[in-house]
């Protein structure tokens, strides 16, 4: 047990991390605070990572900015006091709950200095972008606990929770981290694929090729009749997808952990628009729109953990567990067979294919060369920075988008271009209604947004440009779809955009 950590210590560390581009300096600032955090380390890590332990506490941006709370003159608020208030706000419900939440938050903000108020505002609205990114925080945990980085990363892979990983490392070192294992009902971070320029480049060694579906990533955990289903961000959606739950309960196995995709299909078997699939994950979903799952990996089957087994073993377990619910593709294809799988996937309305090494283990949370995605049109997931008011028939609508790539060092998104191409009348109306909810400021001609919305952009390439701070600009960019399943920390980086310059490769 140590003395209470002041919120001001967290705010100062956050500011120090934001002020430097040096990864080593960021890690040292974070690890120094973690060493002093004691039994508050879970809360401290959650704050620095930008998400309170309680998640959303029921207070939106408009509520928070309207609080009438003069700042305190000197810092004295502790991390523990903030955490307790968040707890109280999160459980407040029923008649008069809005007034009670306002009272609790006003009291909290009144005890905070001006800098602390700004930190709390950004923390509670999901806008905390101070550079304590996942990889940097994992390195800081390893440094603070004096344990190997890979030990920390593996524990995080299995727990999916930075605060839990930090608490174990600081409390019990490597021995405590080694106790983390795959647990039914606790989601793993999903393994990710890297882009390949061509199918020929991706076909390297013994592999399996699979359709890249235009659906939503899901992870399924089954223990008898107890079924849990999670999104790619590890959010549980079990109650929103009863047809998937019922199907999983009927699988010919007692225990299983599966990775896959789900999507809504039209009558002809082609995928319905991505937004229609994602609409099923909301609190008020369209239950009449049925989802169909396809699975492509098996991390556990009937008491046996498989994450360290090669894909060829996991693939055999997958077929045993789910039968014909396996995603379409081909095992150890010839070049001609692989070309046919790609052509079939595109003909049926899917995005392309993913080629996976049969010797690879399941590297949760990693985007490596073991899985390579091949799509005929290159796309980037970018952050919407602003939108300009339209002209002509688009008068009155927010139209031309300002697009930003993620700064891998934790700074604000780096602008790489604009586009209004691909925006349907439906999307224009949606943008005009939705964007003011994330407004930071506006001018006569544009509404500038806090980093929140991620949009998928198709492009023909990039070119060197002095117009934008990143030194590159998108060529012939057009909107494909919005990505409600992704958050700004999952957007593509400016390094990924620069790698598309001719002569640099992907």
Coordinates of C-alpha atoms in Angstrom, one line a residue:
X1 CA 0.0 0.0 0.0
X2 CA 1.4 3.4 -0.9
X3 CA 0.2 7.0 -0.5
X4 CA -2.7 8.0 -2.7
X5 CA -1.7 9.0 -6.2
X6 CA -2.7 12.5 -7.0
X7 CA -4.7 13.0 -10.2
X8 CA -2.2 15.9 -10.9
X9 CA 0.6 13.3 -11.1
X10 CA -1.4 11.5 -13.9
X11 CA -2.1 14.8 -15.7
X12 CA 1.5 15.8 -15.5
X13 CA 2.7 12.4 -16.9
X14 CA 0.1 12.6 -19.6
X15 CA 1.4 16.1 -20.6
X16 CA 5.0 14.9 -20.5
X17 CA 4.2 12.0 -22.8
X18 CA 2.4 14.4 -25.2
X19 CA 5.3 16.8 -25.3
X20 CA 7.9 14.4 -26.6
X21 CA 8.2 12.3 -29.7
X22 CA 10.9 10.2 -28.1
X23 CA 9.6 6.7 -27.4
X24 CA 12.2 6.1 -24.7
X25 CA 11.1 9.4 -23.0
X26 CA 7.5 8.4 -23.1
X27 CA 8.2 4.9 -21.6
X28 CA 10.3 6.4 -18.8
X29 CA 7.7 9.0 -17.9
X30 CA 5.0 6.3 -17.7
X31 CA 7.1 3.7 -15.9
X32 CA 8.1 6.2 -13.3
X33 CA 4.5 6.9 -12.4
X34 CA 3.6 3.2 -12.5
X35 CA 6.3 2.4 -10.0
X36 CA 4.6 4.8 -7.5
X37 CA 1.0 3.8 -8.2
X38 CA 0.8 1.0 -5.7
X39 CA -2.7 -0.4 -5.4
X40 CA -4.0 2.3 -7.7
X41 CA -2.1 1.0 -10.7
X42 CA -5.1 -0.4 -12.5
X43 CA -6.9 2.9 -12.3
X44 CA -3.8 4.9 -13.3
X45 CA -3.2 2.7 -16.4
X46 CA -6.8 3.0 -17.4
X47 CA -6.7 6.8 -17.1
X48 CA -3.5 7.1 -19.1
X49 CA -4.8 4.7 -21.7
X50 CA -7.9 6.9 -22.1
X51 CA -10.6 4.6 -20.9
X52 CA -11.9 4.6 -17.2
X53 CA -12.3 1.1 -15.7
X54 CA -16.1 1.7 -15.6
X55 CA -16.1 2.3 -19.4
X56 CA -18.9 4.8 -20.3
X57 CA -20.5 6.3 -17.2
X58 CA -23.6 7.8 -18.7
X59 CA -22.4 11.4 -19.1
X60 CA -22.0 12.8 -22.6
X61 CA -20.1 15.7 -24.0
X62 CA -22.9 18.2 -23.8
X63 CA -23.5 17.4 -20.1
X64 CA -19.8 17.7 -19.2
X65 CA -19.1 20.9 -21.0
X66 CA -22.2 22.5 -19.4
X67 CA -21.0 21.8 -15.8
X68 CA -20.9 24.9 -13.7
X69 CA -17.7 24.1 -11.8
X70 CA -15.0 26.7 -11.0
X71 CA -11.6 25.0 -10.9
X72 CA -9.7 24.5 -7.7
X73 CA -6.7 26.7 -7.0
X74 CA -4.3 23.9 -6.0
X75 CA -4.2 20.2 -6.9
X76 CA -5.4 17.8 -4.2
X77 CA -7.8 15.4 -5.9
X78 CA -6.6 11.8 -5.7
X79 CA -7.0 9.0 -8.3
X80 CA -9.0 7.0 -5.8
X81 CA -11.5 9.8 -5.3
X82 CA -12.0 10.2 -9.0
X83 CA -12.5 6.4 -9.4
X84 CA -15.1 6.3 -6.6
X85 CA -17.0 9.2 -8.2
X86 CA -17.0 7.4 -11.6
X87 CA -18.4 4.4 -9.8
X88 CA -21.2 6.4 -8.2
X89 CA -22.1 8.1 -11.5
X90 CA -22.0 4.8 -13.4
X91 CA -24.5 3.1 -11.1
X92 CA -26.9 6.1 -10.8
X93 CA -30.2 5.3 -12.5
X94 CA -33.9 5.8 -12.2
X95 CA -35.9 8.9 -11.4
X96 CA -33.8 12.0 -10.8
X97 CA -30.6 10.2 -12.0
X98 CA -29.6 13.0 -14.4
X99 CA -29.7 15.5 -11.6
X100 CA -27.7 13.2 -9.3
X101 CA -25.1 12.5 -12.0
X102 CA -24.8 16.3 -12.6
X103 CA -24.3 16.8 -8.8
X104 CA -21.6 14.2 -8.5
X105 CA -19.7 15.4 -11.6
X106 CA -20.0 19.1 -10.5
X107 CA -18.5 18.2 -7.1
X108 CA -15.7 16.3 -8.8
X109 CA -14.8 19.0 -11.3
X110 CA -15.0 21.6 -8.5
X111 CA -12.2 19.7 -6.7
X112 CA -10.1 19.7 -9.9
X113 CA -7.7 22.3 -11.1
X114 CA -8.1 23.7 -14.6
X115 CA -5.6 21.3 -16.1
X116 CA -7.3 18.4 -14.3
X117 CA -10.7 19.5 -15.5
X118 CA -9.5 19.4 -19.1
X119 CA -8.0 15.9 -18.5
X120 CA -11.2 14.6 -17.0
X121 CA -13.3 16.1 -19.8
X122 CA -11.1 14.3 -22.5
X123 CA -11.0 11.1 -20.5
X124 CA -14.8 10.9 -20.1
X125 CA -15.5 11.8 -23.7
X126 CA -13.0 9.3 -25.2
X127 CA -10.8 12.1 -26.6
X128 CA -7.7 11.6 -24.5
X129 CA -4.9 11.5 -27.0
X130 CA -1.7 11.9 -25.0
X131 CA 0.5 9.4 -26.6
X132 CA 0.2 6.5 -24.0
X133 CA -0.5 4.1 -26.9
X134 CA -0.8 0.4 -26.3
X135 CA 2.7 -0.6 -27.4
X136 CA 4.3 2.2 -25.4
X137 CA 2.3 1.4 -22.3
X138 CA 3.3 -2.3 -22.5
X139 CA 6.9 -1.3 -22.7
X140 CA 6.4 1.0 -19.7
X141 CA 4.8 -1.8 -17.7
X142 CA 7.7 -4.1 -18.5
X143 CA 10.2 -1.4 -17.4
X144 CA 8.3 -0.6 -14.2
X145 CA 8.1 -4.2 -13.2
X146 CA 11.5 -5.2 -14.5
X147 CA 10.1 -8.1 -16.6
X148 CA 10.7 -9.1 -20.2
X149 CA 8.6 -7.2 -22.8
X150 CA 7.5 -10.4 -24.5
X151 CA 6.2 -11.7 -21.1
X152 CA 4.1 -8.6 -20.7
X153 CA 2.8 -8.7 -24.3
X154 CA 1.8 -12.3 -24.1
X155 CA -0.1 -11.7 -20.8
X156 CA -1.9 -8.7 -22.5
X157 CA -2.7 -10.9 -25.5
X158 CA -4.4 -13.3 -23.3
X159 CA -6.1 -10.9 -20.9
X160 CA -7.0 -8.2 -23.4
X161 CA -6.8 -5.6 -20.6
X162 CA -3.9 -3.2 -20.0
X163 CA -4.9 -2.5 -16.3
X164 CA -5.1 -6.2 -15.4
X165 CA -1.7 -6.8 -17.1
X166 CA -0.1 -3.9 -15.3
X167 CA -1.5 -4.9 -11.9
X168 CA -0.2 -8.5 -12.3
X169 CA 3.2 -7.3 -13.5
X170 CA 3.7 -4.8 -10.7
X171 CA 2.3 -7.1 -8.0
X172 CA 3.8 -10.4 -8.9
X173 CA 6.3 -9.9 -11.7
X174 CA 6.9 -12.5 -14.4
X175 CA 5.5 -15.3 -12.3
X176 CA 2.1 -13.6 -12.1
X177 CA 2.1 -12.8 -15.8
X178 CA 2.9 -16.4 -16.6
X179 CA -0.4 -17.4 -14.9
X180 CA -2.4 -15.7 -17.6
X181 CA -3.9 -18.2 -20.0
X182 CA -6.8 -18.5 -22.4
X183 CA -9.9 -18.4 -20.3
X184 CA -13.4 -19.2 -21.6
X185 CA -15.5 -16.1 -21.5
X186 CA -12.5 -13.7 -21.5
X187 CA -11.9 -12.4 -25.1
X188 CA -8.5 -12.4 -26.8
X189 CA -7.3 -9.6 -28.9
X190 CA -7.8 -10.6 -32.6
X191 CA -4.9 -11.5 -34.9
X192 CA -4.7 -9.1 -37.8
X193 CA -3.6 -9.3 -41.4
X194 CA -1.1 -7.1 -43.3
X195 CA -1.8 -5.9 -46.9
X196 CA 0.0 -7.6 -49.8
X197 CA 0.5 -5.9 -53.2
X198 CA -0.6 -9.0 -55.1
X199 CA -1.7 -12.6 -54.7
X200 CA 1.6 -13.8 -56.0
X201 CA 3.4 -11.9 -53.2
X202 CA 1.1 -13.4 -50.5
X203 CA 1.5 -17.0 -51.7
X204 CA 4.7 -17.8 -49.9
X205 CA 5.1 -21.4 -48.5
X206 CA 2.5 -23.7 -47.2
X207 CA -0.8 -21.8 -46.7
X208 CA -4.5 -21.6 -46.7
X209 CA -6.5 -19.0 -48.7
X210 CA -9.9 -17.7 -47.5
X211 CA -12.5 -15.2 -48.6
X212 CA -12.1 -11.8 -47.1
X213 CA -15.7 -11.1 -46.2
X214 CA -17.3 -7.7 -46.1
X215 CA -18.6 -8.4 -42.6
X216 CA -17.9 -7.7 -38.9
X217 CA -15.3 -9.6 -36.9
X218 CA -16.6 -11.7 -34.1
X219 CA -15.1 -13.9 -31.4
X220 CA -17.2 -16.7 -29.9
X221 CA -16.7 -18.5 -26.5
X222 CA -18.8 -21.5 -25.7
X223 CA -18.8 -23.5 -22.5
X224 CA -21.7 -25.9 -22.7
X225 CA -24.8 -23.7 -23.1
X226 CA -23.0 -20.6 -21.8
X227 CA -22.2 -18.6 -24.9
X228 CA -20.5 -15.2 -25.2
X229 CA -19.9 -13.2 -28.5
X230 CA -17.5 -10.3 -28.8
X231 CA -16.6 -7.7 -31.4
X232 CA -13.1 -6.9 -32.7
X233 CA -12.8 -4.3 -29.9
X234 CA -13.8 -7.0 -27.3
X235 CA -17.2 -5.5 -26.7
X236 CA -19.8 -8.1 -25.8
X237 CA -22.8 -8.2 -28.1
X238 CA -24.3 -11.6 -27.0
X239 CA -27.7 -10.1 -26.2
X240 CA -27.9 -8.4 -29.6
X241 CA -27.3 -11.6 -31.7
X242 CA -29.6 -14.4 -30.4
X243 CA -29.6 -16.3 -33.6
X244 CA -25.8 -16.6 -33.4
X245 CA -26.0 -17.7 -29.8
X246 CA -28.5 -20.4 -30.7
X247 CA -26.4 -21.7 -33.5
X248 CA -23.2 -21.8 -31.4
X249 CA -25.0 -23.7 -28.7
X250 CA -25.8 -26.4 -31.3
X251 CA -22.1 -26.9 -32.4
X252 CA -20.9 -30.5 -31.8
X253 CA -18.4 -29.6 -29.0
X254 CA -18.6 -28.7 -25.3
X255 CA -16.0 -26.0 -25.2
X256 CA -14.7 -23.8 -28.0
X257 CA -13.2 -20.4 -28.8
X258 CA -13.7 -19.3 -32.4
X259 CA -12.6 -16.4 -34.5
X260 CA -14.7 -15.4 -37.5
X261 CA -16.9 -12.9 -39.3
X262 CA -20.6 -12.4 -39.4
X263 CA -22.7 -10.6 -42.0
X264 CA -26.2 -10.1 -43.2
X265 CA -26.9 -11.8 -46.6
X266 CA -29.3 -10.7 -49.3
X267 CA -31.7 -13.3 -50.9
X268 CA -29.1 -14.0 -53.6
X269 CA -26.4 -14.8 -51.0
X270 CA -24.4 -11.7 -51.6
X271 CA -23.4 -9.6 -48.6
X272 CA -25.7 -6.8 -47.6
X273 CA -24.1 -3.4 -46.9
X274 CA -21.6 -3.4 -43.9
X275 CA -23.6 -0.8 -42.0
X276 CA -26.6 -3.1 -42.0
X277 CA -24.5 -5.8 -40.3
X278 CA -23.2 -3.3 -37.8
X279 CA -26.7 -2.1 -37.0
X280 CA -27.3 -5.5 -35.3
X281 CA -24.7 -4.7 -32.7
X282 CA -26.5 -1.7 -31.3
X283 CA -28.7 -1.6 -28.2
X284 CA -31.8 -1.3 -30.4
X285 CA -30.9 -3.7 -33.3
X286 CA -33.0 -4.7 -36.2
X287 CA -33.6 -8.3 -35.1
X288 CA -35.4 -9.3 -38.4
X289 CA -32.1 -8.8 -40.2
X290 CA -30.5 -12.2 -39.6
X291 CA -26.8 -12.7 -39.4
X292 CA -24.8 -15.6 -40.8
X293 CA -21.4 -16.5 -39.2
X294 CA -18.3 -17.9 -40.9
X295 CA -15.4 -19.1 -38.8
X296 CA -11.7 -19.2 -39.8
X297 CA -9.8 -20.0 -36.6
X298 CA -10.1 -22.1 -33.5
X299 CA -8.1 -21.1 -30.4
X300 CA -9.5 -23.7 -28.0
X301 CA -11.4 -26.9 -28.4
X302 CA -12.8 -29.2 -25.6
X303 CA -10.1 -28.5 -22.9
X304 CA -7.2 -28.0 -25.3
X305 CA -5.7 -24.5 -25.8
X306 CA -4.5 -24.0 -29.4
X307 CA -3.1 -20.5 -29.7
X308 CA 0.5 -21.8 -29.7
X309 CA -0.3 -24.6 -32.1
X310 CA 0.4 -24.1 -35.9
X311 CA -2.5 -23.0 -38.0
X312 CA -2.6 -26.5 -39.7
X313 CA -3.6 -28.0 -36.3
X314 CA -6.0 -25.1 -35.5
X315 CA -7.6 -25.5 -39.0
X316 CA -8.2 -29.2 -38.4
X317 CA -9.8 -28.4 -35.0
X318 CA -11.9 -25.7 -36.7
X319 CA -13.4 -28.1 -39.2
X320 CA -14.2 -30.6 -36.4
X321 CA -15.9 -27.9 -34.3
X322 CA -18.0 -26.0 -36.9
X323 CA -18.4 -28.2 -40.0
X324 CA -19.7 -26.3 -43.0
X325 CA -19.6 -22.9 -41.1
X326 CA -15.9 -22.7 -42.1
X327 CA -15.2 -19.6 -44.3
X328 CA -14.9 -20.5 -48.0
X329 CA -11.4 -21.1 -49.3
X330 CA -8.8 -23.7 -50.2
X331 CA -6.1 -25.5 -48.2
X332 CA -2.6 -25.6 -49.6
X333 CA -3.8 -24.3 -53.0
X334 CA -1.9 -24.3 -56.3
X335 CA -1.4 -20.8 -57.9
X336 CA -4.3 -21.6 -60.2
X337 CA -6.6 -22.7 -57.3
X338 CA -5.7 -19.5 -55.4
X339 CA -6.6 -17.3 -58.4
X340 CA -10.0 -19.1 -58.6
X341 CA -10.7 -18.5 -54.9
X342 CA -9.9 -14.8 -55.4
X343 CA -12.1 -14.5 -58.5
X344 CA -15.0 -16.3 -56.8
X345 CA -14.7 -14.1 -53.7
X346 CA -14.9 -10.9 -55.8
X347 CA -17.7 -12.3 -58.0
X348 CA -19.8 -13.0 -54.9
X349 CA -19.4 -9.4 -53.6
X350 CA -16.6 -9.9 -51.1
X351 CA -13.5 -7.8 -50.6
X352 CA -10.8 -10.2 -51.6
X353 CA -8.9 -13.0 -49.9
X354 CA -6.6 -13.6 -46.9
X355 CA -3.6 -15.9 -47.3
X356 CA -2.3 -17.5 -44.0
X357 CA 0.8 -19.4 -43.3
X358 CA -0.1 -22.9 -42.0
X359 CA 3.0 -22.8 -39.8
X360 CA 1.9 -19.7 -37.9
X361 CA 0.7 -19.5 -34.3
X362 CA -2.2 -17.3 -33.2
X363 CA -0.5 -13.9 -32.5
X364 CA -3.3 -12.0 -30.8
X365 CA -3.3 -8.3 -31.4
X366 CA -0.5 -8.5 -33.9
X367 CA -0.5 -7.4 -37.6
X368 CA 2.3 -9.5 -39.1
X369 CA 3.3 -11.2 -42.3
X370 CA 1.8 -14.6 -41.3
X371 CA -1.6 -13.4 -42.5
X372 CA -1.7 -11.3 -45.8
X373 CA -4.8 -9.7 -47.2
X374 CA -5.2 -9.2 -51.0
X375 CA -7.8 -6.7 -52.3
X376 CA -8.1 -5.4 -55.8
X377 CA -8.7 -1.9 -54.5
X378 CA -6.4 -0.5 -51.9
X379 CA -8.2 1.1 -48.9
X380 CA -7.2 3.0 -45.8
X381 CA -9.0 3.5 -42.5
X382 CA -8.7 7.2 -41.7
X383 CA -10.0 9.7 -39.1
X384 CA -12.5 12.3 -40.1
X385 CA -11.0 15.7 -39.1
X386 CA -13.6 18.1 -40.5
X387 CA -16.3 18.4 -43.2
X388 CA -17.0 21.4 -45.4
X389 CA -20.5 22.6 -46.2
X390 CA -21.6 21.6 -49.7
X391 CA -22.5 23.6 -52.8
X392 CA -25.1 23.2 -55.5
X393 CA -27.3 20.3 -54.8
X394 CA -25.3 19.6 -51.7
X395 CA -26.1 23.0 -50.2
X396 CA -27.1 22.6 -46.5
X397 CA -25.2 19.3 -46.2
X398 CA -21.8 18.6 -44.7
X399 CA -19.9 17.1 -47.6
X400 CA -16.2 17.4 -48.4
X401 CA -14.3 15.4 -45.7
X402 CA -10.9 16.3 -44.3
X403 CA -9.0 13.0 -43.7
X404 CA -6.2 12.2 -41.2
X405 CA -3.9 9.3 -40.6
X406 CA -2.9 8.2 -37.1
X407 CA 0.4 9.5 -35.7
X408 CA 2.2 6.4 -34.4
X409 CA 3.9 8.5 -31.7
X410 CA 0.5 9.6 -30.2
X411 CA 0.1 13.0 -31.6
X412 CA -3.0 14.3 -33.3
X413 CA -4.0 12.8 -36.7
X414 CA -2.0 14.0 -39.7
X415 CA -4.1 15.3 -42.5
X416 CA -3.5 13.5 -45.8
X417 CA -6.3 14.7 -48.1
X418 CA -9.9 15.6 -48.7
X419 CA -12.8 13.9 -50.6
X420 CA -16.5 14.2 -51.3
X421 CA -16.5 11.3 -53.8
X422 CA -18.5 8.2 -52.9
X423 CA -20.9 10.1 -50.6
X424 CA -24.5 9.1 -51.3
X425 CA -27.5 11.2 -50.5
X426 CA -28.0 8.9 -47.5
X427 CA -24.5 9.4 -46.2
X428 CA -24.7 13.2 -46.7
X429 CA -27.8 13.4 -44.6
X430 CA -26.2 11.1 -41.9
X431 CA -23.0 13.2 -41.8
X432 CA -25.0 16.4 -41.4
X433 CA -27.0 15.0 -38.5
X434 CA -24.1 13.1 -36.8
X435 CA -21.0 15.3 -37.2
X436 CA -22.2 18.1 -34.8
X437 CA -22.2 15.6 -32.0
X438 CA -18.4 15.5 -32.2
X439 CA -17.9 19.2 -33.1
X440 CA -14.8 20.8 -31.8
X441 CA -15.3 24.2 -33.5
X442 CA -16.6 25.5 -36.8
X443 CA -16.0 28.2 -39.3
X444 CA -18.3 29.7 -41.9
X445 CA -17.4 26.9 -44.3
X446 CA -16.6 23.8 -42.2
X447 CA -17.3 21.9 -39.0
X448 CA -14.1 20.6 -37.3
X449 CA -14.5 17.4 -35.3
X450 CA -12.9 15.8 -32.3
X451 CA -11.1 12.6 -33.4
X452 CA -13.9 10.0 -33.2
X453 CA -15.2 8.7 -36.5
X454 CA -13.2 6.3 -38.7
X455 CA -14.0 6.1 -42.4
X456 CA -12.7 3.6 -45.0
X457 CA -11.3 5.3 -48.1
X458 CA -10.5 3.7 -51.4
X459 CA -7.6 5.3 -53.4
X460 CA -5.5 4.9 -56.5
X461 CA -2.3 5.7 -54.6
X462 CA -0.5 8.5 -52.9
X463 CA 1.8 11.2 -54.1
X464 CA 4.4 13.6 -52.5
X465 CA 2.7 16.8 -51.5
X466 CA 3.8 19.9 -49.6
X467 CA 0.1 20.8 -49.0
X468 CA -0.3 18.6 -46.0
X469 CA 1.9 18.2 -42.9
X470 CA 2.6 14.5 -43.6
X471 CA 4.3 15.3 -46.9
X472 CA 1.9 13.1 -48.8
X473 CA -1.6 13.3 -50.4
X474 CA -4.2 10.7 -51.4
X475 CA -4.8 10.2 -55.1
X476 CA -8.5 9.8 -56.3
X477 CA -9.8 9.1 -52.8
X478 CA -13.4 8.1 -52.4
X479 CA -15.6 7.0 -49.4
X480 CA -16.3 3.3 -49.2
X481 CA -18.0 3.2 -45.8
X482 CA -17.8 4.3 -42.2
X483 CA -16.3 1.9 -39.7
X484 CA -18.3 2.0 -36.5
X485 CA -16.4 -1.1 -35.4
X486 CA -13.1 0.9 -35.3
X487 CA -11.8 3.7 -33.1
X488 CA -9.1 6.3 -34.0
X489 CA -6.3 4.3 -32.4
X490 CA -7.1 1.6 -34.9
X491 CA -6.8 3.9 -38.0
X492 CA -4.0 3.5 -40.4
X493 CA -0.8 5.4 -39.5
X494 CA 0.9 8.1 -41.5
X495 CA 3.8 5.6 -42.0
X496 CA 1.3 3.2 -43.7
X497 CA 0.2 6.0 -46.0
X498 CA 3.8 7.0 -46.9
X499 CA 4.7 3.4 -47.6
X500 CA 2.2 3.6 -50.6
X501 CA 4.5 6.1 -52.4
X502 CA 5.8 4.7 -55.6
X503 CA 9.0 2.8 -55.1
X504 CA 8.6 2.3 -51.4
X505 CA 6.2 -0.8 -51.3
X506 CA 3.6 -1.5 -48.7

